[in-house]
mmCIF file of C-alpha atoms in Angstrom:
data_model
loop_
_atom_site.group_PDB
_atom_site.id
_atom_site.type_symbol
_atom_site.label_atom_id
_atom_site.label_comp_id
_atom_site.label_asym_id
_atom_site.label_seq_id
_atom_site.Cartn_x
_atom_site.Cartn_y
_atom_site.Cartn_z
ATOM 1 C CA MET A 1 -7.687 -8.938 -28.505
ATOM 2 C CA THR A 2 -11.313 -9.887 -29.119
ATOM 3 C CA ALA A 3 -13.904 -10.877 -26.519
ATOM 4 C CA ALA A 4 -13.671 -14.436 -27.801
ATOM 5 C CA SER A 5 -9.931 -14.427 -27.234
ATOM 6 C CA PHE A 6 -10.388 -13.140 -23.681
ATOM 7 C CA SER A 7 -12.734 -16.010 -22.935
ATOM 8 C CA THR A 8 -9.921 -18.513 -23.396
ATOM 9 C CA LEU A 9 -7.752 -16.876 -20.710
ATOM 10 C CA ASP A 10 -7.950 -17.751 -17.024
ATOM 11 C CA GLN A 11 -7.253 -15.466 -14.071
ATOM 12 C CA SER A 12 -3.571 -16.311 -13.829
ATOM 13 C CA GLU A 13 -3.021 -15.724 -17.538
ATOM 14 C CA LEU A 14 -4.821 -12.390 -17.455
ATOM 15 C CA ILE A 15 -2.720 -11.207 -14.515
ATOM 16 C CA HIS A 16 0.547 -12.259 -16.134
ATOM 17 C CA LEU A 17 -0.432 -10.574 -19.398
ATOM 18 C CA ALA A 18 -1.310 -7.410 -17.460
ATOM 19 C CA LEU A 19 2.047 -7.430 -15.681
ATOM 20 C CA GLU A 20 3.906 -7.921 -18.942
ATOM 21 C CA ALA A 21 1.959 -5.118 -20.612
ATOM 22 C CA ASP A 22 2.765 -2.831 -17.702
ATOM 23 C CA ARG A 23 6.450 -3.784 -17.895
ATOM 24 C CA LEU A 24 6.413 -2.777 -21.558
ATOM 25 C CA GLY A 25 4.791 0.549 -20.714
ATOM 26 C CA ASN A 26 1.400 -0.304 -22.200
ATOM 27 C CA SER A 27 -0.845 0.787 -19.331
ATOM 28 C CA GLY A 28 -3.937 0.666 -21.517
ATOM 29 C CA ALA A 29 -3.502 -3.017 -22.310
ATOM 30 C CA SER A 30 -2.660 -3.745 -18.688
ATOM 31 C CA LEU A 31 -5.874 -2.114 -17.501
ATOM 32 C CA THR A 32 -7.872 -3.977 -20.136
ATOM 33 C CA TYR A 33 -6.592 -7.358 -18.931
ATOM 34 C CA LEU A 34 -7.198 -6.495 -15.286
ATOM 35 C CA LYS A 35 -10.684 -5.098 -15.866
ATOM 36 C CA GLU A 36 -11.549 -8.351 -17.623
ATOM 37 C CA ALA A 37 -10.138 -10.303 -14.663
ATOM 38 C CA VAL A 38 -12.114 -8.443 -11.984
ATOM 39 C CA ALA A 39 -15.352 -8.564 -13.999
ATOM 40 C CA ARG A 40 -15.483 -12.337 -13.745
ATOM 41 C CA PRO A 41 -17.208 -14.312 -10.971
ATOM 42 C CA ASP A 42 -13.865 -15.882 -10.028
ATOM 43 C CA ALA A 43 -12.104 -12.512 -9.649
ATOM 44 C CA THR A 44 -9.160 -12.756 -7.274
ATOM 45 C CA ALA A 45 -7.834 -10.355 -4.647
ATOM 46 C CA PRO A 46 -4.527 -9.893 -6.536
ATOM 47 C CA ALA A 47 -6.429 -8.871 -9.676
ATOM 48 C CA HIS A 48 -8.323 -6.187 -7.765
ATOM 49 C CA LEU A 49 -5.109 -4.997 -6.113
ATOM 50 C CA LEU A 50 -3.217 -4.747 -9.378
ATOM 51 C CA LEU A 51 -6.087 -2.853 -10.996
ATOM 52 C CA GLY A 52 -6.039 -0.515 -8.012
ATOM 53 C CA ALA A 53 -2.308 -0.033 -8.473
ATOM 54 C CA GLY A 54 -2.892 0.773 -12.130
ATOM 55 C CA TYR A 55 -5.476 3.393 -11.238
ATOM 56 C CA ALA A 56 -3.120 4.861 -8.632
ATOM 57 C CA GLN A 57 -0.397 5.217 -11.255
ATOM 58 C CA LEU A 58 -2.922 7.162 -13.343
ATOM 59 C CA GLN A 59 -3.767 9.307 -10.280
ATOM 60 C CA MET A 60 -7.333 7.979 -10.277
ATOM 61 C CA TYR A 61 -7.230 7.582 -6.523
ATOM 62 C CA ASP A 62 -10.930 7.010 -5.820
ATOM 63 C CA ARG A 63 -10.971 4.075 -8.222
ATOM 64 C CA ALA A 64 -7.675 2.845 -6.814
ATOM 65 C CA ALA A 65 -9.075 2.804 -3.278
ATOM 66 C CA ALA A 66 -12.269 1.078 -4.430
ATOM 67 C CA GLU A 67 -10.315 -1.745 -6.082
ATOM 68 C CA MET A 68 -8.086 -2.196 -3.025
ATOM 69 C CA GLU A 69 -11.187 -2.365 -0.850
ATOM 70 C CA SER A 70 -12.555 -5.000 -3.239
ATOM 71 C CA ALA A 71 -9.332 -6.970 -2.844
ATOM 72 C CA LEU A 72 -9.843 -7.000 0.926
ATOM 73 C CA ALA A 73 -13.498 -7.946 0.505
ATOM 74 C CA VAL A 74 -12.380 -11.019 -1.444
ATOM 75 C CA ASP A 75 -9.574 -11.802 1.008
ATOM 76 C CA PRO A 76 -9.423 -9.837 4.297
ATOM 77 C CA SER A 77 -6.046 -11.447 5.076
ATOM 78 C CA PHE A 78 -4.398 -9.995 1.947
ATOM 79 C CA ALA A 79 -1.849 -7.956 3.888
ATOM 80 C CA ILE A 80 -0.173 -6.069 1.037
ATOM 81 C CA ALA A 81 -3.584 -4.815 -0.161
ATOM 82 C CA ARG A 82 -4.388 -3.635 3.366
ATOM 83 C CA PHE A 83 -1.073 -1.830 3.657
ATOM 84 C CA GLN A 84 -1.353 -0.157 0.261
ATOM 85 C CA LEU A 85 -4.942 0.919 0.946
ATOM 86 C CA GLY A 86 -3.883 2.413 4.276
ATOM 87 C CA LEU A 87 -0.983 4.211 2.629
ATOM 88 C CA LEU A 88 -3.278 5.561 -0.083
ATOM 89 C CA GLN A 89 -5.800 6.755 2.497
ATOM 90 C CA LEU A 90 -3.054 8.455 4.492
ATOM 91 C CA THR A 91 -1.518 10.221 1.522
ATOM 92 C CA SER A 92 -5.017 11.293 0.445
ATOM 93 C CA GLY A 93 -5.469 13.010 3.811
ATOM 94 C CA ASP A 94 -7.866 10.517 5.423
ATOM 95 C CA ALA A 95 -5.810 9.658 8.502
ATOM 96 C CA GLU A 96 -8.731 8.263 10.498
ATOM 97 C CA ARG A 97 -9.582 5.668 7.855
ATOM 98 C CA ALA A 98 -5.900 4.921 7.337
ATOM 99 C CA MET A 99 -5.513 4.150 11.040
ATOM 100 C CA SER A 100 -8.479 1.772 10.955
ATOM 101 C CA THR A 101 -7.149 0.038 7.843
ATOM 102 C CA LEU A 102 -3.587 -0.356 9.117
ATOM 103 C CA LEU A 103 -4.169 -1.528 12.693
ATOM 104 C CA PRO A 104 -5.031 -5.157 11.749
ATOM 105 C CA LEU A 105 -1.518 -5.523 10.274
ATOM 106 C CA GLN A 106 -0.247 -5.769 13.848
ATOM 107 C CA GLU A 107 -1.765 -9.240 13.984
ATOM 108 C CA LEU A 108 0.996 -10.370 11.600
ATOM 109 C CA GLY A 109 3.599 -10.202 14.373
ATOM 110 C CA GLU A 110 6.651 -8.014 14.774
ATOM 111 C CA GLN A 111 8.806 -10.165 12.485
ATOM 112 C CA HIS A 112 6.627 -9.380 9.463
ATOM 113 C CA ALA A 113 7.729 -6.425 7.347
ATOM 114 C CA LEU A 114 4.175 -5.159 6.805
ATOM 115 C CA ASN A 115 3.582 -5.127 10.557
ATOM 116 C CA GLN A 116 6.572 -2.802 10.921
ATOM 117 C CA PHE A 117 5.659 -0.631 7.941
ATOM 118 C CA GLY A 118 2.070 -0.304 9.154
ATOM 119 C CA SER A 119 3.244 0.610 12.656
ATOM 120 C CA GLY A 120 5.623 3.115 11.129
ATOM 121 C CA LEU A 121 2.770 4.855 9.334
ATOM 122 C CA ILE A 122 0.689 4.900 12.509
ATOM 123 C CA HIS A 123 3.576 6.511 14.392
ATOM 124 C CA LEU A 124 3.913 8.970 11.514
ATOM 125 C CA MET A 125 0.280 9.989 11.892
ATOM 126 C CA ARG A 126 0.996 10.765 15.541
ATOM 127 C CA ASN A 127 4.157 12.719 14.722
ATOM 128 C CA GLU A 128 6.202 10.114 16.617
ATOM 129 C CA PHE A 129 9.077 10.434 14.200
ATOM 130 C CA ALA A 130 11.739 8.452 16.064
ATOM 131 C CA ASP A 131 9.380 5.469 16.251
ATOM 132 C CA THR A 132 8.490 5.956 12.589
ATOM 133 C CA LEU A 133 12.162 5.703 11.614
ATOM 134 C CA ALA A 134 12.741 2.690 13.855
ATOM 135 C CA CYS A 135 9.793 0.771 12.397
ATOM 136 C CA MET A 136 10.682 1.628 8.819
ATOM 137 C CA SER A 137 14.272 0.534 9.352
ATOM 138 C CA LYS A 138 13.223 -2.785 10.848
ATOM 139 C CA GLY A 139 10.609 -3.329 8.145
ATOM 140 C CA MET A 140 13.100 -2.733 5.342
ATOM 141 C CA ALA A 141 15.491 -5.226 6.942
ATOM 142 C CA LEU A 142 12.706 -7.820 7.128
ATOM 143 C CA ASN A 143 11.385 -7.201 3.609
ATOM 144 C CA THR A 144 13.398 -9.302 1.182
ATOM 145 C CA ASP A 145 10.589 -10.014 -1.323
ATOM 146 C CA ASN A 146 9.572 -6.578 -2.600
ATOM 147 C CA PRO A 147 12.504 -4.178 -3.144
ATOM 148 C CA ALA A 148 10.185 -1.575 -4.695
ATOM 149 C CA LEU A 149 8.268 -1.367 -1.425
ATOM 150 C CA ASN A 150 11.515 -0.673 0.436
ATOM 151 C CA THR A 151 12.202 2.113 -2.050
ATOM 152 C CA ASP A 152 8.866 3.732 -1.203
ATOM 153 C CA MET A 153 9.452 3.349 2.526
ATOM 154 C CA GLN A 154 12.865 4.963 2.107
ATOM 155 C CA LEU A 155 11.051 7.975 0.629
ATOM 156 C CA ILE A 156 9.151 8.310 3.904
ATOM 157 C CA VAL A 157 12.369 7.955 5.893
ATOM 158 C CA ASP A 158 13.990 10.660 3.778
ATOM 159 C CA LYS A 159 11.029 12.993 4.290
ATOM 160 C CA VAL A 160 11.125 12.521 8.052
ATOM 161 C CA ASN A 161 14.876 13.083 8.162
ATOM 162 C CA ALA A 162 14.413 16.270 6.123
ATOM 163 C CA LEU A 163 11.996 17.817 8.619
ATOM 164 C CA PRO A 164 13.192 21.060 10.218
ATOM 165 C CA PRO A 165 14.647 20.693 13.737
ATOM 166 C CA GLU A 166 11.724 22.529 15.321
ATOM 167 C CA ALA A 167 9.270 19.986 13.888
ATOM 168 C CA LEU A 168 11.305 17.105 15.266
ATOM 169 C CA ALA A 169 11.676 18.836 18.633
ATOM 170 C CA ALA A 170 7.928 19.335 18.906
ATOM 171 C CA ALA A 171 7.197 15.712 18.085
ATOM 172 C CA ALA A 172 6.067 13.234 20.689
ATOM 173 C CA PRO A 173 8.890 11.282 22.383
ATOM 174 C CA ALA A 174 9.744 7.839 21.064
ATOM 175 C CA GLU A 175 8.150 4.843 22.783
ATOM 176 C CA SER A 176 9.287 1.250 22.768
ATOM 177 C CA ALA A 177 5.755 -0.191 22.732
ATOM 178 C CA PRO A 178 4.111 -1.137 19.417
ATOM 179 C CA ALA A 179 1.678 1.313 17.886
ATOM 180 C CA GLU A 180 -1.850 0.978 19.241
ATOM 181 C CA ALA A 181 -5.118 2.764 18.637
ATOM 182 C CA ALA A 182 -4.893 6.300 19.949
ATOM 183 C CA ASP A 183 -7.539 7.885 22.194
ATOM 184 C CA THR A 184 -7.353 11.084 20.169
ATOM 185 C CA PRO A 185 -7.617 11.360 16.376
ATOM 186 C CA PRO A 186 -4.239 11.133 14.605
ATOM 187 C CA VAL A 187 -3.008 14.349 13.031
ATOM 188 C CA PRO A 188 -0.600 13.816 10.131
ATOM 189 C CA ASP A 189 2.202 16.366 9.735
ATOM 190 C CA ASP A 190 1.587 18.325 6.545
ATOM 191 C CA GLN A 191 5.252 18.153 5.636
ATOM 192 C CA VAL A 192 5.278 14.364 5.771
ATOM 193 C CA ALA A 193 1.838 13.124 4.750
ATOM 194 C CA ASN A 194 1.954 14.372 1.198
ATOM 195 C CA PRO A 195 1.374 12.026 -1.740
ATOM 196 C CA ILE A 196 3.914 9.225 -1.955
ATOM 197 C CA PHE A 197 3.426 7.021 -4.971
ATOM 198 C CA LEU A 198 2.476 3.426 -4.406
ATOM 199 C CA SER A 199 5.124 0.823 -4.922
ATOM 200 C CA ALA A 200 5.321 -1.753 -7.633
ATOM 201 C CA TYR A 201 3.820 -5.080 -6.713
ATOM 202 C CA THR A 202 5.556 -8.433 -6.732
ATOM 203 C CA SER A 203 3.503 -10.258 -9.377
ATOM 204 C CA GLY A 204 0.330 -9.584 -7.428
ATOM 205 C CA GLY A 205 1.588 -12.130 -4.940
ATOM 206 C CA LYS A 206 0.039 -12.503 -1.512
ATOM 207 C CA GLN A 207 2.053 -11.318 1.469
#
């Protein structure tokens, strides 16, 4: 597609073309559409998020994080971008930044899936595994819009359940209160906080 052809496409068309190209396995075309979308003055948060997801699939994690941060700069309330950025930071070993990114998701309320998923990751960083499992279970029950995200959260559940008994026994006891900022830096368990691939996104839609 020529530059002149691109000029006739609006943001929504570019995003839909990128999603279709990705569905067909053409990651190069998908990235081309999304890079065109984010280069424009009217770039949207979903376009930045989807480009970040594309970079994450290519294991270009620094670029992925930068695009997700750009999505939040455009729209700080874009909850799925905040969650995915926090997850990426956590799986990249930056637990302190992940905590800071994820905490605002608690403002969504306990009946929002991303509130529960974010709290689950915060509990995970503290080795509070029972609370991690409880939050992930509730989040998956609440999440009816993005099955791929539930699949990724199930991966975390499976990893926690596969921990050796001594790791679970040494973990902090479960608490009924929601996750809050800890006084001490969170320490992710090496057996849990390894790279977990980011989920597919639901048409770049806002959650």
